[in-house]
Each structure stands twice: as C-alpha cells, then as structure tokens.
Short mmCIF file of C-alpha atoms and ligand atoms in Angstrom, two decimals:
data_model
loop_
_atom_site.label_atom_id
_atom_site.label_comp_id
_atom_site.label_asym_id
_atom_site.label_seq_id
_atom_site.Cartn_x
_atom_site.Cartn_y
_atom_site.Cartn_z
CA MET J 1 168.26 127.09 49.78
CA SER J 2 171.35 128.18 51.69
CA ARG J 3 170.76 130.46 54.63
CA ILE J 4 172.90 133.49 55.35
CA VAL J 5 174.35 133.81 58.82
CA ILE J 6 175.77 137.20 59.72
CA VAL J 7 178.12 137.40 62.68
CA SER J 8 179.30 140.63 64.30
CA ASN J 9 180.23 141.91 67.71
CA ARG J 10 177.14 144.09 68.05
CA THR J 11 173.75 142.90 66.90
CA PRO J 12 170.97 145.19 65.69
CA GLY J 13 168.64 146.41 68.38
CA LYS J 14 165.00 147.36 68.18
CA GLY J 15 164.19 150.69 66.53
CA PRO J 16 166.37 152.62 64.07
CA ALA J 17 169.74 151.02 63.38
CA ALA J 18 172.64 153.11 64.64
CA GLY J 19 175.74 151.71 62.95
CA GLY J 20 176.66 151.39 59.28
CA LEU J 21 177.11 147.67 59.66
CA ALA J 22 173.65 147.14 61.13
CA VAL J 23 172.07 149.25 58.44
CA ALA J 24 173.65 147.46 55.54
CA LEU J 25 173.09 143.93 56.74
CA ARG J 26 169.54 144.34 57.94
CA LYS J 27 168.66 144.63 54.30
CA VAL J 28 170.37 141.37 53.41
CA LEU J 29 168.44 139.46 56.04
CA SER J 30 165.18 141.05 54.98
CA ARG J 31 165.64 139.26 51.65
CA HIS J 32 167.22 135.93 52.55
CA GLU J 33 166.53 133.20 55.02
CA GLY J 34 169.03 133.28 57.85
CA PHE J 35 169.86 134.98 61.11
CA TRP J 36 172.28 137.35 62.80
CA PHE J 37 174.55 136.19 65.59
CA GLY J 38 176.52 138.25 68.11
CA TRP J 39 176.90 139.68 71.57
CA SER J 40 173.66 140.67 73.32
CA GLY J 41 175.12 143.86 74.81
CA LYS J 42 174.64 142.30 78.29
CA LEU J 43 177.36 141.45 80.79
CA THR J 44 176.82 138.80 83.44
CA GLU J 45 179.17 136.93 85.79
CA THR J 46 177.88 133.52 84.64
CA PRO J 47 176.85 133.81 80.99
CA ASP J 48 174.77 130.99 79.49
CA SER J 49 176.68 129.37 76.62
CA LYS J 50 173.41 128.70 74.75
CA PRO J 51 172.31 131.62 72.55
CA ARG J 52 168.87 133.25 72.85
CA MET J 53 167.02 133.54 69.55
CA GLU J 54 164.92 136.70 69.36
CA ASP J 55 162.81 138.48 66.81
CA VAL J 56 164.09 142.03 66.45
CA ASP J 57 161.76 144.04 64.21
CA GLY J 58 161.29 141.01 61.94
CA LEU J 59 164.94 139.91 62.04
CA LYS J 60 166.05 136.65 63.65
CA VAL J 61 168.87 137.46 66.04
CA ALA J 62 170.77 134.91 68.17
CA GLN J 63 172.74 136.43 71.03
CA ILE J 64 175.00 135.46 73.87
CA ASP J 65 175.95 137.39 76.99
CA LEU J 66 179.59 137.79 78.05
CA SER J 67 181.28 138.08 81.42
CA PRO J 68 182.56 141.59 82.26
CA GLN J 69 186.16 140.31 82.45
CA ASP J 70 186.06 138.57 79.06
CA HIS J 71 184.31 141.48 77.44
CA HIS J 72 186.85 143.96 78.74
CA ALA J 73 189.81 141.92 77.51
CA TYR J 74 188.18 141.23 74.14
CA TYR J 75 186.57 144.61 73.35
CA ALA J 76 188.25 147.52 75.19
CA GLY J 77 191.48 145.50 75.42
CA PHE J 78 192.67 143.48 72.43
CA SER J 79 190.17 144.81 69.85
CA ASN J 80 190.22 148.51 70.66
CA SER J 81 193.52 149.12 72.44
CA ILE J 82 195.70 146.92 70.22
CA LEU J 83 194.04 146.07 66.89
CA TRP J 84 192.21 149.39 66.35
CA PRO J 85 195.23 151.69 66.91
CA SER J 86 197.61 149.38 65.03
CA PHE J 87 195.32 148.95 62.03
CA HIS J 88 194.94 152.77 61.97
CA LEU J 89 198.75 153.13 62.13
CA ARG J 90 198.67 154.69 65.60
CA LEU J 91 201.17 152.42 67.32
CA ASP J 92 201.89 155.29 69.70
CA LEU J 93 198.34 154.88 71.05
CA ALA J 94 198.41 151.10 71.40
CA THR J 95 198.57 149.58 74.86
CA ILE J 96 199.74 145.99 75.11
CA GLU J 97 198.55 143.74 77.93
CA SER J 98 199.24 140.10 77.16
CA TYR J 99 196.17 138.71 78.98
CA TRP J 100 193.87 140.61 76.59
CA TYR J 101 194.75 138.22 73.78
CA GLU J 102 193.57 135.27 75.88
CA GLY J 103 190.25 137.06 76.51
CA TYR J 104 189.94 137.87 72.80
CA ARG J 105 190.43 134.22 71.86
CA ARG J 106 188.14 133.03 74.66
CA VAL J 107 185.28 135.21 73.41
CA ASN J 108 185.83 134.05 69.82
CA ALA J 109 185.76 130.45 71.07
CA GLN J 110 182.53 131.18 72.99
CA PHE J 111 180.99 132.66 69.84
CA ALA J 112 181.94 129.54 67.86
CA LYS J 113 180.67 127.13 70.53
CA ALA J 114 177.32 128.91 70.72
CA LEU J 115 176.94 129.34 66.96
CA LYS J 116 178.00 125.86 65.76
CA PRO J 117 174.85 123.97 66.95
CA LEU J 118 172.66 126.49 65.09
CA LEU J 119 174.39 125.88 61.75
CA ARG J 120 173.24 123.75 58.84
CA PRO J 121 175.90 122.30 56.52
CA ASP J 122 175.02 124.62 53.62
CA ASP J 123 174.72 127.86 55.61
CA VAL J 124 176.89 130.65 54.29
CA ILE J 125 178.56 132.56 57.11
CA TRP J 126 179.61 136.20 56.87
CA VAL J 127 181.80 137.39 59.74
CA HIS J 128 182.37 141.11 60.33
CA ASP J 129 185.30 143.07 61.58
CA TYR J 130 188.43 142.95 63.65
CA HIS J 131 186.77 141.69 66.83
CA LEU J 132 186.20 138.31 65.21
CA ILE J 133 189.32 137.45 63.19
CA PRO J 134 189.72 134.01 64.88
CA LEU J 135 186.09 132.95 64.46
CA ALA J 136 186.57 130.81 61.32
CA SER J 137 189.47 128.93 62.99
CA GLU J 138 187.33 128.27 66.04
CA LEU J 139 184.37 127.12 63.93
CA ARG J 140 186.58 124.89 61.77
CA ALA J 141 188.04 123.34 64.94
CA LEU J 142 184.48 122.37 65.87
CA GLY J 143 184.00 120.74 62.46
CA ALA J 144 182.29 123.51 60.43
CA LYS J 145 182.88 123.01 56.71
CA ASN J 146 180.65 125.91 55.60
CA ARG J 147 181.71 128.71 53.28
CA ILE J 148 182.90 131.44 55.63
CA GLY J 149 183.71 134.99 54.57
CA PHE J 150 185.29 137.81 56.55
CA TYR J 151 184.85 141.53 55.95
CA LEU J 152 187.19 144.06 57.53
CA HIS J 153 185.45 147.41 58.02
CA ILE J 154 188.64 149.20 59.06
CA PRO J 155 191.88 149.65 57.08
CA PHE J 156 194.40 146.81 56.84
CA PRO J 157 197.75 147.88 58.34
CA THR J 158 201.16 148.12 56.76
CA ALA J 159 203.52 145.20 57.43
CA ASP J 160 205.44 147.10 60.14
CA ALA J 161 202.28 147.89 62.09
CA LEU J 162 201.11 144.31 61.74
CA TYR J 163 204.41 142.97 63.09
CA ALA J 164 203.88 145.21 66.14
CA ILE J 165 200.69 143.35 67.10
CA PRO J 166 201.23 140.53 69.59
CA HIS J 167 200.23 137.16 68.08
CA HIS J 168 200.04 138.60 64.56
CA GLY J 169 201.18 135.20 63.27
CA GLU J 170 198.17 133.43 64.76
CA LEU J 171 195.86 136.18 63.52
CA MET J 172 197.13 135.83 59.97
CA ARG J 173 196.75 132.07 60.22
CA ASP J 174 193.19 132.68 61.43
CA LEU J 175 192.53 134.84 58.35
CA SER J 176 193.69 131.98 56.13
CA ARG J 177 190.82 129.85 57.48
CA TYR J 178 188.32 132.05 55.63
CA ASP J 179 187.25 131.31 52.07
CA LEU J 180 186.96 135.00 51.22
CA ILE J 181 188.39 138.13 52.82
CA GLY J 182 186.83 141.44 51.82
CA PHE J 183 188.48 144.82 52.33
CA GLN J 184 187.17 148.35 51.92
CA ALA J 185 189.74 149.64 49.45
CA ASN J 186 192.40 148.59 46.94
CA ARG J 187 194.89 150.15 49.36
CA ASP J 188 193.97 147.43 51.90
CA VAL J 189 194.20 144.59 49.38
CA ALA J 190 197.66 145.86 48.40
CA ALA J 191 198.80 146.00 52.06
CA PHE J 192 197.48 142.51 52.73
CA THR J 193 199.00 141.05 49.57
CA ASP J 194 202.30 142.72 50.32
CA PHE J 195 202.32 141.13 53.75
CA ALA J 196 201.17 137.72 52.55
CA GLU J 197 203.80 137.63 49.81
CA HIS J 198 206.70 138.98 51.83
CA GLN J 199 206.06 137.54 55.28
CA ALA J 200 209.33 136.83 56.96
CA PRO J 201 209.43 133.07 57.57
CA SER J 202 211.94 133.29 60.41
CA THR J 203 209.73 135.44 62.63
CA PHE J 204 206.31 134.49 61.40
CA GLY J 205 203.96 131.65 62.18
CA ILE J 206 203.48 129.44 65.14
CA SER J 207 206.43 127.17 64.38
CA ASN J 208 208.59 130.22 63.57
CA THR J 209 209.63 128.66 60.28
CA GLU J 210 206.44 128.21 58.37
CA ALA J 211 204.74 130.98 56.40
CA VAL J 212 200.95 131.13 56.33
CA ASP J 213 199.41 129.59 53.24
CA PHE J 214 196.69 131.77 51.71
CA SER J 215 196.24 129.67 48.58
CA ASP J 216 192.67 128.69 49.57
CA THR J 217 191.61 132.22 50.49
CA GLU J 218 190.30 134.75 47.98
CA VAL J 219 190.99 138.40 48.74
CA ALA J 220 189.28 141.39 47.12
CA ALA J 221 188.10 144.95 47.71
CA PHE J 222 184.36 145.45 48.25
CA PRO J 223 183.97 149.16 49.03
CA ILE J 224 180.93 149.64 51.26
CA GLY J 225 178.45 152.41 50.47
CA SER J 226 175.23 153.92 51.72
CA ASP J 227 171.80 154.33 50.17
CA PRO J 228 172.02 157.76 48.53
CA GLU J 229 168.40 157.74 47.33
CA ALA J 230 167.11 157.04 50.81
CA PHE J 231 169.32 159.86 52.07
CA ALA J 232 167.89 162.23 49.49
CA ARG J 233 164.42 161.35 50.82
CA LEU J 234 165.49 161.65 54.46
CA ALA J 235 167.00 165.08 53.82
CA THR J 236 163.59 166.45 52.82
CA SER J 237 161.63 164.64 55.55
CA PRO J 238 159.71 166.70 58.13
CA ALA J 239 162.32 166.02 60.84
CA ALA J 240 165.14 167.15 58.54
CA LYS J 241 163.20 170.28 57.60
CA LYS J 242 162.66 171.03 61.26
CA MET J 243 166.41 170.82 61.89
CA ILE J 244 167.14 173.00 58.85
CA HIS J 245 164.65 175.59 60.09
CA ARG J 246 166.18 175.55 63.56
CA MET J 247 169.67 176.00 62.12
CA HIS J 248 168.58 178.77 59.75
CA ARG J 249 167.32 180.70 62.74
CA ALA J 250 170.65 180.27 64.53
CA LEU J 251 172.91 180.83 61.52
CA GLY J 252 171.22 183.68 59.72
CA GLU J 253 173.37 184.37 56.65
CA GLN J 254 176.37 182.33 57.84
CA GLU J 255 177.50 179.33 55.80
CA LEU J 256 177.59 176.04 57.69
CA VAL J 257 180.76 173.93 57.73
CA LEU J 258 179.91 170.51 59.17
CA GLY J 259 181.78 167.61 60.71
CA VAL J 260 180.04 164.45 61.96
CA ASP J 261 182.22 161.74 63.53
CA ARG J 262 182.44 159.39 66.45
CA LEU J 263 184.81 160.95 68.98
CA ASP J 264 187.77 158.84 67.92
CA TYR J 265 191.44 159.77 67.49
CA SER J 266 191.40 158.29 63.98
CA LYS J 267 188.98 160.98 62.84
CA GLY J 268 191.51 163.84 62.96
CA LEU J 269 189.23 166.18 64.92
CA PRO J 270 191.92 168.38 66.55
CA GLN J 271 193.62 168.83 63.15
CA ARG J 272 190.27 169.75 61.61
CA VAL J 273 189.51 172.46 64.16
CA GLU J 274 193.06 173.76 63.76
CA ALA J 275 192.52 174.00 59.98
CA TYR J 276 189.35 175.98 60.62
CA GLU J 277 191.28 178.22 62.98
CA LYS J 278 193.79 178.88 60.17
CA LEU J 279 190.98 179.69 57.75
CA LEU J 280 189.71 182.38 60.12
CA ALA J 281 193.21 183.63 60.89
CA ASN J 282 194.26 183.89 57.22
CA ASN J 283 190.96 185.18 55.81
CA GLN J 284 189.37 187.85 57.92
CA ARG J 285 186.47 188.10 55.47
CA PHE J 286 185.10 184.74 56.67
CA ARG J 287 184.65 185.87 60.26
CA ARG J 288 180.94 186.21 61.04
CA LYS J 289 180.27 184.60 57.63
CA VAL J 290 180.91 180.94 58.48
CA HIS J 291 180.17 178.64 61.37
CA LEU J 292 181.70 175.24 62.10
CA LEU J 293 179.39 172.67 63.67
CA GLN J 294 181.21 169.55 64.85
CA VAL J 295 178.95 166.72 65.98
CA ALA J 296 181.03 164.14 67.89
CA PRO J 297 179.15 161.49 69.87
CA PRO J 298 181.43 159.97 72.54
CA SER J 299 182.73 156.51 71.81
CA ARG J 300 184.67 153.80 73.71
CA ASP J 301 185.04 156.28 76.53
CA THR J 302 186.37 153.79 79.08
CA ILE J 303 189.64 153.80 77.10
CA LYS J 304 192.21 156.37 78.20
CA GLU J 305 193.25 157.40 74.66
CA TYR J 306 189.63 158.25 73.84
CA GLN J 307 189.30 160.37 76.99
CA GLU J 308 192.50 162.18 76.02
CA THR J 309 191.22 162.86 72.50
CA SER J 310 188.09 164.32 74.01
CA ASP J 311 190.17 166.58 76.31
CA THR J 312 192.38 167.70 73.42
CA LEU J 313 189.36 168.60 71.34
CA ASP J 314 187.81 170.51 74.26
CA ALA J 315 191.03 172.52 74.57
CA ILE J 316 191.33 173.32 70.84
CA CYS J 317 187.68 174.33 70.51
CA GLY J 318 188.12 176.54 73.59
CA ARG J 319 191.21 178.10 72.05
CA VAL J 320 189.42 178.94 68.79
CA MET J 321 186.46 180.36 70.70
CA GLY J 322 188.76 182.47 72.86
CA ARG J 323 190.65 183.73 69.82
CA PHE J 324 187.75 184.62 67.51
CA ALA J 325 184.44 184.68 69.39
CA GLU J 326 182.75 188.01 70.06
CA PRO J 327 179.85 188.74 72.37
CA ASP J 328 177.46 188.36 69.44
CA TRP J 329 179.33 185.77 67.32
CA ALA J 330 180.64 182.26 67.95
CA PRO J 331 182.90 180.71 65.30
CA LEU J 332 181.95 177.16 66.17
CA THR J 333 179.60 174.82 67.99
CA TYR J 334 180.86 171.51 69.28
CA VAL J 335 178.20 168.98 70.24
CA LYS J 336 179.13 165.77 72.05
CA ARG J 337 175.91 163.90 71.49
CA THR J 338 174.14 161.66 69.02
CA TYR J 339 171.44 162.98 66.70
CA GLY J 340 168.60 161.11 65.08
CA GLN J 341 169.31 160.23 61.47
CA PRO J 342 166.68 162.51 59.88
CA SER J 343 168.10 165.48 61.84
CA LEU J 344 171.58 164.58 60.63
CA ALA J 345 170.31 164.37 57.06
CA GLY J 346 168.93 167.91 57.52
CA LEU J 347 172.34 169.11 58.72
CA TYR J 348 174.03 167.46 55.74
CA ARG J 349 171.59 169.15 53.39
CA LEU J 350 172.17 172.56 54.91
CA ALA J 351 175.96 172.37 55.13
CA ARG J 352 177.80 174.30 52.43
CA VAL J 353 180.90 172.25 53.26
CA ALA J 354 181.36 168.83 54.86
CA LEU J 355 184.73 168.27 56.50
CA VAL J 356 185.42 164.53 56.41
CA THR J 357 189.09 164.47 57.33
CA PRO J 358 190.03 161.27 59.20
CA LEU J 359 193.73 160.54 59.57
CA ARG J 360 192.93 157.03 58.39
CA ASP J 361 189.57 155.37 57.84
CA GLY J 362 188.20 152.13 56.40
CA MET J 363 185.61 153.84 54.20
CA ASN J 364 183.77 156.69 55.99
CA LEU J 365 180.06 156.54 55.35
CA VAL J 366 179.49 160.15 56.43
CA ALA J 367 181.05 161.14 53.09
CA HIS J 368 178.52 158.94 51.24
CA GLU J 369 175.62 160.19 53.33
CA TYR J 370 176.55 163.85 52.80
CA VAL J 371 176.59 163.34 49.03
CA GLY J 372 173.21 161.59 49.11
CA ALA J 373 171.57 164.36 51.14
CA GLN J 374 172.53 167.30 48.88
CA ASP J 375 170.11 169.52 47.01
CA PRO J 376 170.97 168.89 43.32
CA GLU J 377 170.25 172.55 42.52
CA ASN J 378 172.48 173.90 45.29
CA PRO J 379 174.87 171.19 46.46
CA GLY J 380 177.59 171.64 49.05
CA VAL J 381 181.26 170.70 48.76
CA LEU J 382 182.86 167.58 50.20
CA ILE J 383 186.35 168.01 51.66
CA LEU J 384 187.69 164.50 52.07
CA SER J 385 190.83 163.00 53.55
CA ARG J 386 192.93 161.12 51.02
CA PHE J 387 193.46 158.54 53.78
CA ALA J 388 189.80 157.51 53.93
CA GLY J 389 188.80 154.51 51.81
CA ALA J 390 186.15 156.84 50.35
CA ALA J 391 188.92 158.78 48.55
CA GLU J 392 189.14 155.87 46.06
CA ILE J 393 185.42 156.28 45.32
CA PHE J 394 185.21 160.08 45.35
CA PRO J 395 188.08 161.62 43.34
CA ASP J 396 185.77 164.62 42.66
CA ALA J 397 185.80 165.68 46.29
CA LEU J 398 188.43 168.20 47.42
CA LEU J 399 191.00 165.66 48.59
CA VAL J 400 193.30 166.79 51.39
CA ASN J 401 196.10 165.54 53.57
CA PRO J 402 194.46 165.90 57.01
CA PHE J 403 197.84 166.14 58.75
CA ASP J 404 198.54 169.32 56.75
CA THR J 405 196.23 171.85 58.37
CA ASP J 406 197.38 174.61 55.98
CA GLU J 407 196.21 172.49 53.06
CA THR J 408 192.86 171.76 54.73
CA ALA J 409 192.44 175.49 55.54
CA GLU J 410 193.05 176.32 51.88
CA ALA J 411 190.58 173.61 50.78
CA LEU J 412 188.02 175.23 53.09
CA ARG J 413 188.62 178.60 51.43
CA VAL J 414 188.28 177.04 47.96
CA ALA J 415 185.09 175.22 49.01
CA LEU J 416 183.49 178.34 50.48
CA ASP J 417 184.36 180.37 47.35
CA MET J 418 183.38 177.65 44.87
CA PRO J 419 180.90 178.85 42.24
CA LEU J 420 177.56 177.05 41.92
CA GLU J 421 178.39 175.52 38.51
CA GLU J 422 181.53 173.83 39.82
CA ARG J 423 179.69 172.63 42.93
CA LYS J 424 177.04 171.07 40.72
CA THR J 425 179.54 169.40 38.39
CA ARG J 426 181.51 167.94 41.26
CA TRP J 427 178.40 166.82 43.13
CA GLN J 428 176.93 165.11 40.06
CA ALA J 429 180.11 163.03 39.73
CA LEU J 430 180.09 162.28 43.47
CA ASN J 431 176.46 161.26 43.39
CA ARG J 432 177.04 158.93 40.44
CA ALA J 433 179.87 157.30 42.42
CA ALA J 434 177.77 157.04 45.61
CA THR J 435 174.95 155.45 43.63
CA ALA J 436 177.29 153.02 41.87
CA HIS J 437 178.67 151.94 45.27
CA ASN J 438 175.37 151.62 47.09
CA VAL J 439 175.07 149.36 50.10
CA ASP J 440 172.76 146.80 48.46
CA ASP J 441 175.19 146.07 45.67
CA TRP J 442 178.03 145.92 48.19
CA ALA J 443 176.37 143.16 50.19
CA LEU J 444 175.28 141.21 47.13
CA ALA J 445 178.73 141.46 45.54
CA PHE J 446 180.39 140.03 48.66
CA LEU J 447 177.85 137.23 49.09
CA GLU J 448 177.89 136.34 45.40
CA ARG J 449 181.68 136.00 45.50
CA LEU J 450 181.51 133.92 48.67
CA SER J 451 178.78 131.64 47.38
CA PRO J 452 178.02 132.05 43.65
CA GLY J 453 174.29 132.04 42.90
CA ILE J 454 173.22 132.99 46.41
CA ALA J 455 172.20 136.53 45.43
CA GLU J 456 169.67 135.33 42.85
CA ALA J 457 168.39 132.76 45.31
CA GLY J 458 167.14 135.55 47.60
CA GLY J 459 163.41 136.24 47.72
CA GLY J 460 161.75 139.50 46.75
CA ALA J 461 163.14 142.65 48.26
CA THR J 462 161.45 143.89 51.39
CA ASP J 463 161.83 147.61 51.76
CA VAL J 464 163.74 148.53 54.87
CA ILE J 465 164.04 152.17 55.80
CA TYR J 466 167.72 153.02 55.51
CA MET J 467 169.12 154.89 58.46
CA ALA J 468 172.40 156.71 58.58
CA SER J 469 175.47 155.96 60.63
CA VAL J 470 178.33 157.64 62.36
CA ALA J 471 180.84 154.88 61.83
O1 F6P U 1 184.35 151.38 61.90
C1 F6P U 1 184.35 150.17 62.56
C2 F6P U 1 183.22 150.06 63.54
O2 F6P U 1 183.26 148.81 64.18
C3 F6P U 1 181.86 150.25 62.88
O3 F6P U 1 181.40 149.10 62.27
C4 F6P U 1 181.03 150.73 64.03
O4 F6P U 1 179.90 151.44 63.63
C5 F6P U 1 181.99 151.61 64.77
O5 F6P U 1 183.28 151.08 64.53
C6 F6P U 1 181.63 151.74 66.24
O6 F6P U 1 182.33 150.88 67.02
P1 F6P U 1 181.89 150.33 68.46
O7 F6P U 1 181.08 149.11 68.20
O8 F6P U 1 183.17 150.06 69.14
O9 F6P U 1 181.09 151.41 69.13
#
C-alpha cells in the first residue's frame, strides 16, 4: 500500500496542534501509513543533513535542522518578505534582497536531499505552502518519480503581482513539476489559469523565450475547512464554559464583538478597529452596550512590516479608547497573546458577532470555527470579508469590503440588530456549508485526486481530537 508523505515548513509538535495545517493533516496520518517531513524548529551552525525520525504523539515525524543564515533567507526573507506580501497583493510591503532567493532554494534543496533517501517508489508526497514551491523540482532532480502534489494555503496572486516577484519564472516552472496543484478557492484557480494561459513568452521562463508547460499538471480548488462538530463539542467543554463565565462577569449585559487573528497586515486589523470606531461614533445607543475583544497573537515579529502593523494597531486601539472610554466603561480589549483552543471556542460561542475581515486571505479557518462553535438556539452573526477564500463557502455571512470601513460599520449595526430568526436561518446555512467543507473531506479529496484509490486504502479512522487554529 502506498504511504503518504506530508511535507511542510513546520512539523507538528507534542501536545495540542497550533496551526490549521497541523490539525488537518494529523488526521490523515492517523489513518494511513506514512510520515511527516519538515524543519525541526531548531537552528544550528552545522546542521546534520540526515533527518531525525521521531514519534510525536503517535505520528512519525522526520525533521532536519537549518542554519540561522539559511533559515533567515528562506523564511523571514524570501517566503515572508517577498512571497507572502506579493501573494496577498501587498507589493508596497515587499522587501527584495536578491540573496534571499538563493537561501530559499538552498533550503528546498536540503529538504529534498534529506527526504529522498526515506522515499519508496510508490509513496505519495503532499507538499504544503509557499515555503516549498521548488521542492518537487529538487526531488525530481534527485530522481524521484513519485506522485507529488502541492497545496497553496494562501491566495494565488494576480499576474501583475506575480511578475513583481524575482525569479517568478523559475517558481512557475517549479510548480509545473507537480502532478497536482490545489488552491483554496476558485478565485485562485482563475488567477493561476489566467497567468498560465497568458504568460508573456518574451519575459518569462529561464530562456526568456519559452513559456512554462503545465500540460502534465492538474489544477483545482480544494477549499480547506475545519471540524465543526468537534468545535460544537469544544464550545461546551468545561474550559470553554469557564471562559464564558469569566467573560460574562466582565461584560455584564454588553454584547461581545470578537476578532481572532494572527497579528498580520493581511488581516485588516486597523481597518476593523476603525469600523468599530465608526459604529460607536454613528450610533450612540451602542455605547456601553457592546464590547470589542480583539485577540491577536504576535507573528513573524522579526520582520519590520509586522512590527509596524503592531504599532499601528496599538495607536488605533489607543485612539478609540481615548475617544469613547469612560472611567467605568472600556469600548474594547486588545489582547496580544495566544489562547488555548477550548478557551477560544468559548469566546466564539459567546460572541454575538465575529469580525473576520482580512484584506485578503487564503481561506480563514476562524470563520469556520466560529460557525461550528455557535449555539443553534442563539447563534451569533458572522461578518466576513469578501476577499477571504471563505466568502466562496459562506454566502450567508454578512459579506463586506474590509477596505470600506463605513460598510463594515453598517454591517456591525445590522449584525447587532439582527433578530433571532434571521440569525438562526443564516447560521443554519453557514453550518451546512461548514459541515460540507469539513477538513477530513478536504484532505481525502486532495489525496484521491493525486492518487486515485488511496483514500479507500486507508485503515480505520483513529479519532484525533481536533484543535482550532489562528491561521
Ligand atoms: O496561512 C498560511 C500559514 O502558513 C498557515 O499555514 C500557518 O498557520 C500560518 O500561516 C502561520 O505561519 P508561520 O508558520 O509563519 O507562523
């Protein structure tokens, strides 16, 4: 039976999984023979090129260390200062240092060199995310003939943004070495297809004349989801109830408006707080009646643009506090730390409104998790950016343009005034959609397309406790 080999930058650690990727794929490997391969999280001046195989809570995980210089160029540099901003259409926030690309390729080559000796000819390899676009090329150069699939967790850029990325020609050629490329949304498939079909031969490709041939690569949307049933259970767990109790004491009669995001400029946090400010400015009746809680764990904080986003958010939250707070009332709480998943599920359950308003996002699992955690008899309202992949799944949310803070402020008013019957009708539709796009089916659909028959070949399902993510 074919094994499944999952490759990603981060590998799952012991204890509860923190990221959406780890959560989803842990399940796959609990059901199929195989292992997970990636970076150990350790930096050392002289990394061993041979991977260490470890047992992590019943999962086989092979890991390599990286040197600090390579890791910086590959992760903070090319991946997160060039690819991340460009793929999120924030070219103004991209920083280009040419040596980062060499580090990015070097790390991908190290991954391939360490992984290749572990592979059997019929292993099916599933590579994740923008850190590892060149991995199939590097593996093929070492002789790997396996089926290799690639899944992009972030949006695919428009052609203009792609042209702005140094070495985009090589990267597209690297993508053509995969048998299957999966995207989050139809929007991404359309952007990719548009690029592949209209690539300009004179400026594209290594020889400058030759367009990349994608005829051997299948491309499709596989929208990722969560596990709404597990979220429903988590939201009534003792830890969630404890959080709800704690919040009830603090909030009294006030309605909770909730945001939960990594502190990332793509999440539209300053615009969100500004929309809330407009709600309070335009509707005096909501003062003392609502409270915004923004949970924003810091992320990639060695990168200047992330530090600046954090400073901007500090300033805007301070401004709103200064404008509306009274000695006995605060309009908002802004928490820069991570919460345990059951506590988050409790917050989701309590929140009358979830503000999920990224400026651009691959999917956004917080939207899925919020839906899963609602009380069917008294559900809250999801306000969702139309630029999140989740907008294709959740047309029954209140869809907003996050750049238009007047529109988001009005959506907040509508959400807070929404009668119970409409909340229920909308939530039922959202919950059906979240269930139809659950994470198990997502993984099986991708693997089945990559290697037909592999899904049925898996053994009996082992129950893995699903934990939430702040992706
Ligand atoms: O959204 C893309 C993603 O890579 C997620 O898979 C992950 O949870 C998140 O960003 C965090 O990224 P990092 O590994 O840089 O902390």
